[in-house]
């Protein structure tokens, strides 16, 4: 019961954008964006460079005003509210710590500006420092901190005034891969322990999926899909999302015939594949059948007589990755296919050479089918 009440309290809408548009020099940069976010969620905004991610954050933070549409924070319309009165804070890529102040003073800065008294500041700084694991580093200067520690100072400084939302614009993009992965985990833990809504902008799909409860995929000023990391990876709603969120193979297909609740597809003009026709495809309709590299299987061709209904391709390249063997296979029609298979040393199937012909099959039902948008 108490848990339910807590949940209810947590699940109120913290941020809503309704039909928000923004132009720069007459050009649509944000076109009619609508979405809402629950309190306490970790959201990532994923999209290619120049698609409008920073502009969207600046609109939420109050550094830009929408040309059309409304922004609500905790149900209050904030279009005309200044950044400092929105209870939204931003952490930038370089953290922008004050180099001449120690960790304590960096964290305390916002409260000092507000003119809070020393006792209150001391209590709050120590409370937040403990939460983010900086309590033993309060006297260090920024240049004596690791990247992860600097990030924690930047976040502690940004959240000490208890904002409703913390915006993070590519805070990890300058770091090498290993450190970035470590910091992603830290960021996620920090968000959970603080309980504040985080909105993280990134163009790194792995990062967007691994940190967030929900991912907003953006393309050219619009939202292409909003969903859990699994939703956007496993059930992309269009080709843009499928191709932007990870690697994917796109097979061309045509509906040959529809029988009862099944549809017969001709894939790459070569093989017939029967699916459950849940979406009511019609004969002659053109489709795209999508498979992630890890949902495909290759096999050396041992006995060509038994080959039935599988695609055949030539191995162009293989990369041993420890846990997986990743191959590039070229189909007869020239299409390049990527396959990633779990590697088992005893498995003779992987014994193929570059230039050899292999069969390509898949795990039935794991495909994503989209209507051909052309
Ligand atoms: N103040 C401005 N005046 C004119 N054009 C702008 C302004 N700010 C951004 N733009 C343009 O708006 C588009 C979106 O920019 P934005 O910075 O939001 O992209 P982004 O998705 O954050 O890209 P990146 O991943 O490279 O940071 C770009 O074409 C950019 O040139
Ligand atoms: Mg940007």
mmCIF file of C-alpha atoms and ligand atoms in Angstrom:
data_model
loop_
_atom_site.group_PDB
_atom_site.id
_atom_site.type_symbol
_atom_site.label_atom_id
_atom_site.label_comp_id
_atom_site.label_asym_id
_atom_site.label_seq_id
_atom_site.Cartn_x
_atom_site.Cartn_y
_atom_site.Cartn_z
ATOM 1 C CA UNK A 1 0.000 0.000 0.000
ATOM 2 C CA UNK A 2 2.682 2.453 1.034
ATOM 3 C CA UNK A 3 4.684 1.327 -1.985
ATOM 4 C CA UNK A 4 1.696 2.056 -4.217
ATOM 5 C CA UNK A 5 1.350 5.542 -2.820
ATOM 6 C CA UNK A 6 5.060 6.136 -3.300
ATOM 7 C CA UNK A 7 4.756 4.920 -6.884
ATOM 8 C CA UNK A 8 1.810 7.204 -7.530
ATOM 9 C CA UNK A 9 3.725 10.148 -6.163
ATOM 10 C CA UNK A 10 6.678 9.317 -8.348
ATOM 11 C CA UNK A 11 4.692 8.897 -11.517
ATOM 12 C CA UNK A 12 3.412 12.416 -11.991
ATOM 13 C CA UNK A 13 4.285 14.228 -15.197
ATOM 14 C CA UNK A 14 7.342 16.358 -14.643
ATOM 15 C CA UNK A 15 7.751 17.632 -18.204
ATOM 16 C CA UNK A 16 5.378 18.021 -21.135
ATOM 17 C CA UNK A 17 6.061 19.457 -24.555
ATOM 18 C CA UNK A 18 3.041 20.150 -26.714
ATOM 19 C CA UNK A 19 3.507 20.864 -30.421
ATOM 20 C CA UNK A 20 6.751 22.732 -29.847
ATOM 21 C CA UNK A 21 8.274 24.360 -32.941
ATOM 22 C CA UNK A 22 11.464 26.381 -33.292
ATOM 23 C CA UNK A 23 12.888 28.032 -36.375
ATOM 24 C CA UNK A 24 16.327 29.546 -36.862
ATOM 25 C CA UNK A 25 16.645 31.965 -39.765
ATOM 26 C CA UNK A 26 13.380 30.774 -41.233
ATOM 27 C CA UNK A 27 14.393 27.121 -41.140
ATOM 28 C CA UNK A 28 12.510 24.511 -39.073
ATOM 29 C CA UNK A 29 14.911 23.160 -36.466
ATOM 30 C CA UNK A 30 12.323 21.644 -34.113
ATOM 31 C CA UNK A 31 9.115 20.704 -35.933
ATOM 32 C CA UNK A 32 6.041 20.001 -33.881
ATOM 33 C CA UNK A 33 7.472 17.980 -31.017
ATOM 34 C CA UNK A 34 5.111 16.498 -28.429
ATOM 35 C CA UNK A 35 6.079 14.211 -25.559
ATOM 36 C CA UNK A 36 5.873 13.885 -21.808
ATOM 37 C CA UNK A 37 8.158 12.513 -19.120
ATOM 38 C CA UNK A 38 7.370 11.057 -15.706
ATOM 39 C CA UNK A 39 9.141 12.245 -12.604
ATOM 40 C CA UNK A 40 12.253 10.251 -11.730
ATOM 41 C CA UNK A 41 12.802 8.797 -15.190
ATOM 42 C CA UNK A 42 16.149 8.622 -16.915
ATOM 43 C CA UNK A 43 15.557 9.731 -20.496
ATOM 44 C CA UNK A 44 18.079 9.706 -23.298
ATOM 45 C CA UNK A 45 17.653 11.733 -26.458
ATOM 46 C CA UNK A 46 19.420 9.999 -29.319
ATOM 47 C CA UNK A 47 19.891 11.427 -32.774
ATOM 48 C CA UNK A 48 22.448 12.279 -35.435
ATOM 49 C CA UNK A 49 24.547 15.443 -35.326
ATOM 50 C CA UNK A 50 22.564 18.542 -36.223
ATOM 51 C CA UNK A 51 19.116 16.975 -35.705
ATOM 52 C CA UNK A 52 18.227 19.498 -32.986
ATOM 53 C CA UNK A 53 19.085 17.744 -29.705
ATOM 54 C CA UNK A 54 20.866 20.697 -28.096
ATOM 55 C CA UNK A 55 18.150 23.066 -29.310
ATOM 56 C CA UNK A 56 15.544 20.843 -27.664
ATOM 57 C CA UNK A 57 17.463 20.888 -24.362
ATOM 58 C CA UNK A 58 17.833 24.677 -24.609
ATOM 59 C CA UNK A 59 14.075 24.991 -25.077
ATOM 60 C CA UNK A 60 13.465 22.858 -21.983
ATOM 61 C CA UNK A 61 16.071 24.815 -20.007
ATOM 62 C CA UNK A 62 14.589 28.141 -21.074
ATOM 63 C CA UNK A 63 17.548 29.391 -23.113
ATOM 64 C CA UNK A 64 15.358 29.410 -26.229
ATOM 65 C CA UNK A 65 11.656 30.230 -26.543
ATOM 66 C CA UNK A 66 9.366 28.119 -28.740
ATOM 67 C CA UNK A 67 7.899 29.862 -31.800
ATOM 68 C CA UNK A 68 4.810 27.716 -31.368
ATOM 69 C CA UNK A 69 3.627 25.222 -28.771
ATOM 70 C CA UNK A 70 3.929 24.996 -25.006
ATOM 71 C CA UNK A 71 6.282 23.579 -22.421
ATOM 72 C CA UNK A 72 5.005 22.543 -18.988
ATOM 73 C CA UNK A 73 7.079 21.669 -15.952
ATOM 74 C CA UNK A 74 5.042 20.089 -13.160
ATOM 75 C CA UNK A 75 1.876 21.143 -15.009
ATOM 76 C CA UNK A 76 2.870 24.819 -15.063
ATOM 77 C CA UNK A 77 3.371 26.474 -18.436
ATOM 78 C CA UNK A 78 6.931 27.768 -18.482
ATOM 79 C CA UNK A 79 7.232 29.367 -21.952
ATOM 80 C CA UNK A 80 7.821 32.748 -20.343
ATOM 81 C CA UNK A 81 9.686 31.587 -17.231
ATOM 82 C CA UNK A 82 13.407 32.425 -17.116
ATOM 83 C CA UNK A 83 15.980 29.600 -16.926
ATOM 84 C CA UNK A 84 16.840 30.336 -13.298
ATOM 85 C CA UNK A 85 13.188 30.094 -12.273
ATOM 86 C CA UNK A 86 12.436 26.788 -14.013
ATOM 87 C CA UNK A 87 14.115 24.425 -11.545
ATOM 88 C CA UNK A 88 15.968 22.863 -14.434
ATOM 89 C CA UNK A 89 19.740 22.651 -14.427
ATOM 90 C CA UNK A 90 22.281 21.723 -17.077
ATOM 91 C CA UNK A 91 25.555 19.798 -17.001
ATOM 92 C CA UNK A 92 27.761 20.572 -19.983
ATOM 93 C CA UNK A 93 30.224 18.419 -21.829
ATOM 94 C CA UNK A 94 33.349 19.898 -20.226
ATOM 95 C CA UNK A 95 31.703 20.118 -16.758
ATOM 96 C CA UNK A 96 32.869 23.762 -16.473
ATOM 97 C CA UNK A 97 34.074 23.376 -12.879
ATOM 98 C CA UNK A 98 35.626 26.472 -11.283
ATOM 99 C CA UNK A 99 39.355 25.638 -11.350
ATOM 100 C CA UNK A 100 40.309 27.918 -8.463
ATOM 101 C CA UNK A 101 37.704 26.474 -6.074
ATOM 102 C CA UNK A 102 37.930 23.169 -4.263
ATOM 103 C CA UNK A 103 35.237 20.496 -4.540
ATOM 104 C CA UNK A 104 33.365 21.847 -1.518
ATOM 105 C CA UNK A 105 33.165 25.379 -2.932
ATOM 106 C CA UNK A 106 32.275 24.157 -6.411
ATOM 107 C CA UNK A 107 29.321 22.254 -4.975
ATOM 108 C CA UNK A 108 28.359 25.106 -2.647
ATOM 109 C CA UNK A 109 28.423 27.744 -5.382
ATOM 110 C CA UNK A 110 24.711 27.824 -6.254
ATOM 111 C CA UNK A 111 23.668 28.170 -2.610
ATOM 112 C CA UNK A 112 26.261 30.905 -1.949
ATOM 113 C CA UNK A 113 24.870 32.898 -4.889
ATOM 114 C CA UNK A 114 21.440 32.559 -3.321
ATOM 115 C CA UNK A 115 22.845 34.003 -0.097
ATOM 116 C CA UNK A 116 22.089 30.959 2.042
ATOM 117 C CA UNK A 117 23.744 30.898 5.470
ATOM 118 C CA UNK A 118 26.931 28.915 6.112
ATOM 119 C CA UNK A 119 25.360 26.306 8.371
ATOM 120 C CA UNK A 120 22.690 25.437 5.793
ATOM 121 C CA UNK A 121 25.273 25.335 2.982
ATOM 122 C CA UNK A 122 27.543 23.071 5.014
ATOM 123 C CA UNK A 123 24.711 20.668 5.750
ATOM 124 C CA UNK A 124 23.547 20.517 2.127
ATOM 125 C CA UNK A 125 27.044 20.187 0.616
ATOM 126 C CA UNK A 126 27.891 17.317 2.945
ATOM 127 C CA UNK A 127 24.570 15.603 2.272
ATOM 128 C CA UNK A 128 24.950 15.695 -1.495
ATOM 129 C CA UNK A 129 28.695 14.910 -1.373
ATOM 130 C CA UNK A 130 27.912 11.749 0.528
ATOM 131 C CA UNK A 131 25.249 10.741 -1.969
ATOM 132 C CA UNK A 132 27.590 11.097 -4.912
ATOM 133 C CA UNK A 133 30.605 9.619 -3.100
ATOM 134 C CA UNK A 134 32.672 12.790 -2.835
ATOM 135 C CA UNK A 135 32.621 13.196 0.937
ATOM 136 C CA UNK A 136 36.316 12.354 1.277
ATOM 137 C CA UNK A 137 37.392 14.620 -1.591
ATOM 138 C CA UNK A 138 35.851 17.907 -0.539
ATOM 139 C CA UNK A 139 39.182 19.710 -0.152
ATOM 140 C CA UNK A 140 40.637 18.589 -3.480
ATOM 141 C CA UNK A 141 41.004 21.013 -6.389
ATOM 142 C CA UNK A 142 39.415 20.068 -9.741
ATOM 143 C CA UNK A 143 42.798 19.334 -11.345
ATOM 144 C CA UNK A 144 43.372 16.663 -8.684
ATOM 145 C CA UNK A 145 40.289 14.663 -9.718
ATOM 146 C CA UNK A 146 39.686 11.844 -12.177
ATOM 147 C CA UNK A 147 37.195 12.288 -15.013
ATOM 148 C CA UNK A 148 34.535 10.368 -13.116
ATOM 149 C CA UNK A 149 35.056 12.439 -9.988
ATOM 150 C CA UNK A 150 34.815 15.678 -11.981
ATOM 151 C CA UNK A 151 31.539 14.487 -13.424
ATOM 152 C CA UNK A 152 30.230 13.817 -9.936
ATOM 153 C CA UNK A 153 31.217 17.320 -8.796
ATOM 154 C CA UNK A 154 29.454 18.813 -11.819
ATOM 155 C CA UNK A 155 26.313 16.830 -11.036
ATOM 156 C CA UNK A 156 26.440 17.572 -7.305
ATOM 157 C CA UNK A 157 26.790 21.272 -8.109
ATOM 158 C CA UNK A 158 23.878 21.096 -10.520
ATOM 159 C CA UNK A 159 21.520 19.237 -8.198
ATOM 160 C CA UNK A 160 22.225 20.944 -4.871
ATOM 161 C CA UNK A 161 19.379 23.370 -5.465
ATOM 162 C CA UNK A 162 17.063 20.407 -5.982
ATOM 163 C CA UNK A 163 16.038 20.958 -9.600
ATOM 164 C CA UNK A 164 13.089 19.041 -10.991
ATOM 165 C CA UNK A 165 15.074 18.067 -14.053
ATOM 166 C CA UNK A 166 18.766 17.729 -14.815
ATOM 167 C CA UNK A 167 19.753 18.187 -18.456
ATOM 168 C CA UNK A 168 23.001 16.620 -19.647
ATOM 169 C CA UNK A 169 24.290 17.552 -23.094
ATOM 170 C CA UNK A 170 26.738 14.871 -24.277
ATOM 171 C CA UNK A 171 28.662 14.922 -20.979
ATOM 172 C CA UNK A 172 30.653 11.815 -21.892
ATOM 173 C CA UNK A 173 31.441 12.388 -25.537
ATOM 174 C CA UNK A 174 35.040 13.493 -25.028
ATOM 175 C CA UNK A 175 36.032 10.364 -23.098
ATOM 176 C CA UNK A 176 37.550 7.147 -24.382
ATOM 177 C CA UNK A 177 35.274 4.151 -24.671
ATOM 178 C CA UNK A 178 36.292 2.354 -21.483
ATOM 179 C CA UNK A 179 35.992 5.394 -19.255
ATOM 180 C CA UNK A 180 32.737 6.328 -20.942
ATOM 181 C CA UNK A 181 31.230 2.937 -20.134
ATOM 182 C CA UNK A 182 32.354 3.227 -16.536
ATOM 183 C CA UNK A 183 30.853 6.697 -16.240
ATOM 184 C CA UNK A 184 27.608 5.554 -17.824
ATOM 185 C CA UNK A 185 27.171 3.058 -15.007
ATOM 186 C CA UNK A 186 28.022 5.742 -12.443
ATOM 187 C CA UNK A 187 25.573 8.137 -14.010
ATOM 188 C CA UNK A 188 22.797 5.584 -13.884
ATOM 189 C CA UNK A 189 23.461 4.766 -10.231
ATOM 190 C CA UNK A 190 23.670 8.441 -9.376
ATOM 191 C CA UNK A 191 20.348 9.146 -11.055
ATOM 192 C CA UNK A 192 18.664 6.345 -9.114
ATOM 193 C CA UNK A 193 20.084 7.492 -5.777
ATOM 194 C CA UNK A 194 19.189 11.149 -6.369
ATOM 195 C CA UNK A 195 15.748 10.344 -7.785
ATOM 196 C CA UNK A 196 15.865 13.418 -10.036
ATOM 197 C CA UNK A 197 14.680 13.230 -13.659
ATOM 198 C CA UNK A 198 17.708 13.127 -15.981
ATOM 199 C CA UNK A 199 17.557 13.977 -19.670
ATOM 200 C CA UNK A 200 20.772 12.967 -21.391
ATOM 201 C CA UNK A 201 21.553 13.931 -24.963
ATOM 202 C CA UNK A 202 23.836 11.669 -26.941
ATOM 203 C CA UNK A 203 24.525 10.560 -30.481
ATOM 204 C CA UNK A 204 25.989 7.276 -29.228
ATOM 205 C CA UNK A 205 23.331 4.583 -29.524
ATOM 206 C CA UNK A 206 25.017 2.210 -27.089
ATOM 207 C CA UNK A 207 25.085 4.955 -24.472
ATOM 208 C CA UNK A 208 21.461 5.932 -25.075
ATOM 209 C CA UNK A 209 20.290 2.336 -24.640
ATOM 210 C CA UNK A 210 22.441 1.437 -21.676
ATOM 211 C CA UNK A 211 21.721 4.378 -19.371
ATOM 212 C CA UNK A 212 18.084 5.219 -19.948
ATOM 213 C CA UNK A 213 14.664 3.994 -18.860
ATOM 214 C CA UNK A 214 13.262 5.531 -22.012
ATOM 215 C CA UNK A 215 14.859 6.609 -25.270
ATOM 216 C CA UNK A 216 13.661 9.424 -27.518
ATOM 217 C CA UNK A 217 15.010 8.858 -31.019
ATOM 218 C CA UNK A 218 15.223 12.103 -32.971
ATOM 219 C CA UNK A 219 15.774 12.637 -36.648
ATOM 220 C CA UNK A 220 15.871 16.017 -38.327
ATOM 221 C CA UNK A 221 13.873 18.104 -35.852
ATOM 222 C CA UNK A 222 11.247 15.458 -35.142
ATOM 223 C CA UNK A 223 10.690 12.527 -32.842
ATOM 224 C CA UNK A 224 10.913 9.234 -34.695
ATOM 225 C CA UNK A 225 10.152 6.948 -31.743
ATOM 226 C CA UNK A 226 9.866 7.016 -27.969
ATOM 227 C CA UNK A 227 10.195 3.785 -26.059
ATOM 228 C CA UNK A 228 12.191 1.635 -23.700
ATOM 229 C CA UNK A 229 15.652 0.658 -24.936
ATOM 230 C CA UNK A 230 14.204 -2.752 -25.864
ATOM 231 C CA UNK A 231 11.322 -1.180 -27.785
ATOM 232 C CA UNK A 232 13.519 0.966 -29.966
ATOM 233 C CA UNK A 233 16.044 -1.806 -30.570
ATOM 234 C CA UNK A 234 13.727 -4.751 -31.066
ATOM 235 C CA UNK A 235 10.631 -3.045 -32.466
ATOM 236 C CA UNK A 236 11.740 0.018 -34.413
ATOM 237 C CA UNK A 237 8.774 1.766 -35.991
ATOM 238 C CA UNK A 238 10.580 2.882 -39.118
ATOM 239 C CA UNK A 239 13.742 2.341 -41.111
ATOM 240 C CA UNK A 240 15.439 5.439 -39.705
ATOM 241 C CA UNK A 241 15.152 4.142 -36.132
ATOM 242 C CA UNK A 242 16.095 0.593 -37.156
ATOM 243 C CA UNK A 243 19.260 1.781 -38.846
ATOM 244 C CA UNK A 244 20.233 4.465 -36.366
ATOM 245 C CA UNK A 245 19.787 2.354 -33.241
ATOM 246 C CA UNK A 246 22.395 -0.319 -33.922
ATOM 247 C CA UNK A 247 23.288 -2.305 -36.979
ATOM 248 C CA UNK A 248 20.577 -4.011 -39.010
ATOM 249 C CA UNK A 249 20.247 -5.984 -42.250
ATOM 250 C CA UNK A 250 17.475 -4.879 -44.569
ATOM 251 C CA UNK A 251 16.091 -7.512 -46.939
ATOM 252 C CA UNK A 252 13.732 -6.521 -49.746
ATOM 253 C CA UNK A 253 10.576 -8.570 -49.875
ATOM 254 C CA UNK A 254 7.317 -8.816 -51.750
ATOM 255 C CA UNK A 255 4.085 -10.408 -50.607
ATOM 256 C CA UNK A 256 3.461 -13.293 -53.007
ATOM 257 C CA UNK A 257 0.196 -14.477 -51.570
ATOM 258 C CA UNK A 258 -2.014 -14.163 -48.519
ATOM 259 C CA UNK A 259 -3.591 -17.314 -47.140
ATOM 260 C CA UNK A 260 -5.855 -17.183 -44.108
ATOM 261 C CA UNK A 261 -3.762 -15.552 -41.396
ATOM 262 C CA UNK A 262 -0.474 -16.133 -43.166
ATOM 263 C CA UNK A 263 1.481 -14.241 -45.786
ATOM 264 C CA UNK A 264 4.033 -15.697 -48.153
ATOM 265 C CA UNK A 265 6.965 -13.375 -48.712
ATOM 266 C CA UNK A 266 9.565 -13.596 -51.453
ATOM 267 C CA UNK A 267 12.811 -12.379 -49.905
ATOM 268 C CA UNK A 268 15.554 -10.908 -52.107
ATOM 269 C CA UNK A 269 13.869 -12.571 -55.109
ATOM 270 C CA UNK A 270 15.263 -15.847 -53.848
ATOM 271 C CA UNK A 271 13.424 -17.529 -51.055
ATOM 272 C CA UNK A 272 9.913 -17.833 -49.780
ATOM 273 C CA UNK A 273 9.289 -17.059 -46.125
ATOM 274 C CA UNK A 274 5.940 -17.516 -44.469
ATOM 275 C CA UNK A 275 4.900 -15.169 -41.674
ATOM 276 C CA UNK A 276 1.832 -14.637 -39.536
ATOM 277 C CA UNK A 277 0.022 -11.828 -41.303
ATOM 278 C CA UNK A 278 -0.803 -9.805 -38.195
ATOM 279 C CA UNK A 279 -0.663 -6.479 -39.995
ATOM 280 C CA UNK A 280 -2.903 -7.411 -42.907
ATOM 281 C CA UNK A 281 -0.374 -7.218 -45.731
ATOM 282 C CA UNK A 282 -1.781 -7.636 -49.219
ATOM 283 C CA UNK A 283 -0.470 -9.527 -52.225
ATOM 284 C CA UNK A 284 2.142 -7.600 -54.271
ATOM 285 C CA UNK A 285 2.873 -5.273 -51.357
ATOM 286 C CA UNK A 286 6.563 -4.385 -51.040
ATOM 287 C CA UNK A 287 8.090 -4.819 -47.575
ATOM 288 C CA UNK A 288 11.401 -4.604 -45.789
ATOM 289 C CA UNK A 289 12.329 -7.569 -43.614
ATOM 290 C CA UNK A 290 14.896 -6.607 -41.014
ATOM 291 C CA UNK A 291 17.274 -8.744 -38.984
ATOM 292 C CA UNK A 292 19.861 -7.692 -36.456
ATOM 293 C CA UNK A 293 23.269 -9.291 -37.160
ATOM 294 C CA UNK A 294 22.876 -11.442 -34.053
ATOM 295 C CA UNK A 295 19.611 -12.919 -35.334
ATOM 296 C CA UNK A 296 21.212 -14.425 -38.442
ATOM 297 C CA UNK A 297 23.086 -17.722 -38.707
ATOM 298 C CA UNK A 298 25.646 -18.831 -41.265
ATOM 299 C CA UNK A 299 26.675 -22.389 -42.135
ATOM 300 C CA UNK A 300 29.211 -23.847 -44.480
ATOM 301 C CA UNK A 301 27.633 -25.624 -47.420
ATOM 302 C CA UNK A 302 28.357 -29.308 -47.069
ATOM 303 C CA UNK A 303 25.748 -30.882 -49.251
ATOM 304 C CA UNK A 304 24.281 -28.671 -51.911
ATOM 305 C CA UNK A 305 21.431 -31.101 -52.582
ATOM 306 C CA UNK A 306 19.804 -30.398 -49.257
ATOM 307 C CA UNK A 307 19.815 -26.644 -49.786
ATOM 308 C CA UNK A 308 16.305 -25.434 -49.702
ATOM 309 C CA UNK A 309 14.952 -22.032 -48.986
ATOM 310 C CA UNK A 310 18.047 -20.420 -47.557
ATOM 311 C CA UNK A 311 19.946 -17.422 -48.828
ATOM 312 C CA UNK A 312 23.431 -18.100 -50.097
ATOM 313 C CA UNK A 313 26.310 -15.695 -49.940
ATOM 314 C CA UNK A 314 30.061 -15.470 -50.125
ATOM 315 C CA UNK A 315 32.079 -14.698 -46.997
ATOM 316 C CA UNK A 316 33.939 -11.466 -47.573
ATOM 317 C CA UNK A 317 35.420 -10.916 -44.157
ATOM 318 C CA UNK A 318 35.392 -12.371 -40.657
ATOM 319 C CA UNK A 319 36.364 -10.723 -37.383
ATOM 320 C CA UNK A 320 36.977 -12.777 -34.274
ATOM 321 C CA UNK A 321 35.703 -10.775 -31.302
ATOM 322 C CA UNK A 322 36.205 -13.266 -28.502
ATOM 323 C CA UNK A 323 32.574 -13.860 -27.615
ATOM 324 C CA UNK A 324 31.320 -13.540 -31.184
ATOM 325 C CA UNK A 325 32.474 -14.120 -34.721
ATOM 326 C CA UNK A 326 31.323 -11.258 -36.919
ATOM 327 C CA UNK A 327 31.148 -11.881 -40.659
ATOM 328 C CA UNK A 328 30.396 -9.862 -43.737
ATOM 329 C CA UNK A 329 28.659 -11.958 -46.372
ATOM 330 C CA UNK A 330 27.790 -10.812 -49.898
ATOM 331 C CA UNK A 331 24.599 -12.154 -51.438
ATOM 332 C CA UNK A 332 24.412 -13.160 -55.098
ATOM 333 C CA UNK A 333 22.733 -9.856 -55.903
ATOM 334 C CA UNK A 334 25.590 -7.932 -54.303
ATOM 335 C CA UNK A 335 23.835 -6.993 -51.050
ATOM 336 C CA UNK A 336 26.159 -6.876 -48.027
ATOM 337 C CA UNK A 337 24.954 -8.757 -44.939
ATOM 338 C CA UNK A 338 26.396 -8.511 -41.426
ATOM 339 C CA UNK A 339 26.231 -11.539 -39.160
ATOM 340 C CA UNK A 340 27.300 -11.787 -35.533
ATOM 341 C CA UNK A 341 27.321 -15.263 -33.997
ATOM 342 C CA UNK A 342 28.303 -16.538 -30.596
ATOM 343 C CA UNK A 343 31.634 -18.210 -30.924
ATOM 344 C CA UNK A 344 32.141 -21.736 -29.784
ATOM 345 C CA UNK A 345 35.592 -23.216 -30.385
ATOM 346 C CA UNK A 346 34.224 -26.698 -30.895
ATOM 347 C CA UNK A 347 31.696 -25.572 -33.419
ATOM 348 C CA UNK A 348 32.744 -26.774 -36.848
ATOM 349 C CA UNK A 349 30.264 -24.462 -38.535
ATOM 350 C CA UNK A 350 32.636 -21.575 -38.046
ATOM 351 C CA UNK A 351 35.325 -23.320 -39.982
ATOM 352 C CA UNK A 352 34.733 -21.381 -43.165
ATOM 353 C CA UNK A 353 37.253 -19.411 -45.132
ATOM 354 C CA UNK A 354 37.023 -16.035 -46.768
ATOM 355 C CA UNK A 355 35.636 -16.476 -50.283
ATOM 356 C CA UNK A 356 33.666 -19.578 -49.322
ATOM 357 C CA UNK A 357 29.931 -19.839 -49.932
ATOM 358 C CA UNK A 358 27.708 -20.105 -46.869
ATOM 359 C CA UNK A 359 24.007 -20.341 -46.169
ATOM 360 C CA UNK A 360 22.275 -17.591 -44.257
ATOM 361 C CA UNK A 361 19.285 -18.448 -42.144
ATOM 362 C CA UNK A 362 17.515 -16.792 -39.237
ATOM 363 C CA UNK A 363 15.575 -17.387 -36.127
ATOM 364 C CA UNK A 364 11.969 -17.398 -37.279
ATOM 365 C CA UNK A 365 9.800 -14.717 -35.784
ATOM 366 C CA UNK A 366 12.704 -12.463 -34.792
ATOM 367 C CA UNK A 367 12.395 -10.309 -37.859
ATOM 368 C CA UNK A 368 11.025 -6.777 -37.935
ATOM 369 C CA UNK A 369 8.792 -6.109 -40.921
ATOM 370 C CA UNK A 370 8.179 -2.606 -42.205
ATOM 371 C CA UNK A 371 6.234 -1.343 -45.165
ATOM 372 C CA UNK A 372 8.491 -0.100 -47.918
ATOM 373 C CA UNK A 373 8.424 3.682 -47.466
ATOM 374 C CA UNK A 374 9.610 4.412 -50.995
HETATM 375 N N1 LIG B 1 21.431 29.975 -32.764
HETATM 376 C C1 LIG B 1 21.321 29.346 -33.947
HETATM 377 N N2 LIG B 1 21.135 30.023 -35.092
HETATM 378 C C2 LIG B 1 21.002 29.399 -36.272
HETATM 379 N N3 LIG B 1 21.028 28.050 -36.409
HETATM 380 C C3 LIG B 1 21.217 27.307 -35.308
HETATM 381 C C4 LIG B 1 21.374 27.894 -34.018
HETATM 382 N N4 LIG B 1 21.540 26.908 -33.111
HETATM 383 C C5 LIG B 1 21.501 25.760 -33.809
HETATM 384 N N5 LIG B 1 21.302 25.992 -35.119
HETATM 385 C C6 LIG B 1 21.149 24.955 -36.168
HETATM 386 O O1 LIG B 1 20.117 24.096 -35.770
HETATM 387 C C7 LIG B 1 20.405 22.743 -36.121
HETATM 388 C C8 LIG B 1 20.334 21.872 -34.887
HETATM 389 O O2 LIG B 1 21.394 22.218 -34.017
HETATM 390 P P1 LIG B 1 21.643 21.495 -32.620
HETATM 391 O O3 LIG B 1 22.815 22.127 -31.993
HETATM 392 O O4 LIG B 1 20.380 21.515 -31.859
HETATM 393 O O5 LIG B 1 21.970 20.018 -33.100
HETATM 394 P P2 LIG B 1 22.462 18.746 -32.261
HETATM 395 O O6 LIG B 1 21.512 17.658 -32.549
HETATM 396 O O7 LIG B 1 22.685 19.127 -30.856
HETATM 397 O O8 LIG B 1 23.853 18.406 -32.972
HETATM 398 P P3 LIG B 1 25.225 17.818 -32.335
HETATM 399 O O9 LIG B 1 25.013 16.346 -32.135
HETATM 400 O O10 LIG B 1 26.211 18.091 -33.436
HETATM 401 O O11 LIG B 1 25.517 18.571 -31.088
HETATM 402 C C9 LIG B 1 21.762 22.777 -36.791
HETATM 403 O O12 LIG B 1 21.566 22.791 -38.181
HETATM 404 C C10 LIG B 1 22.365 24.080 -36.310
HETATM 405 O O13 LIG B 1 23.248 24.592 -37.276
HETATM 406 MG MG1 LIG B 2 24.366 19.233 -29.627
#
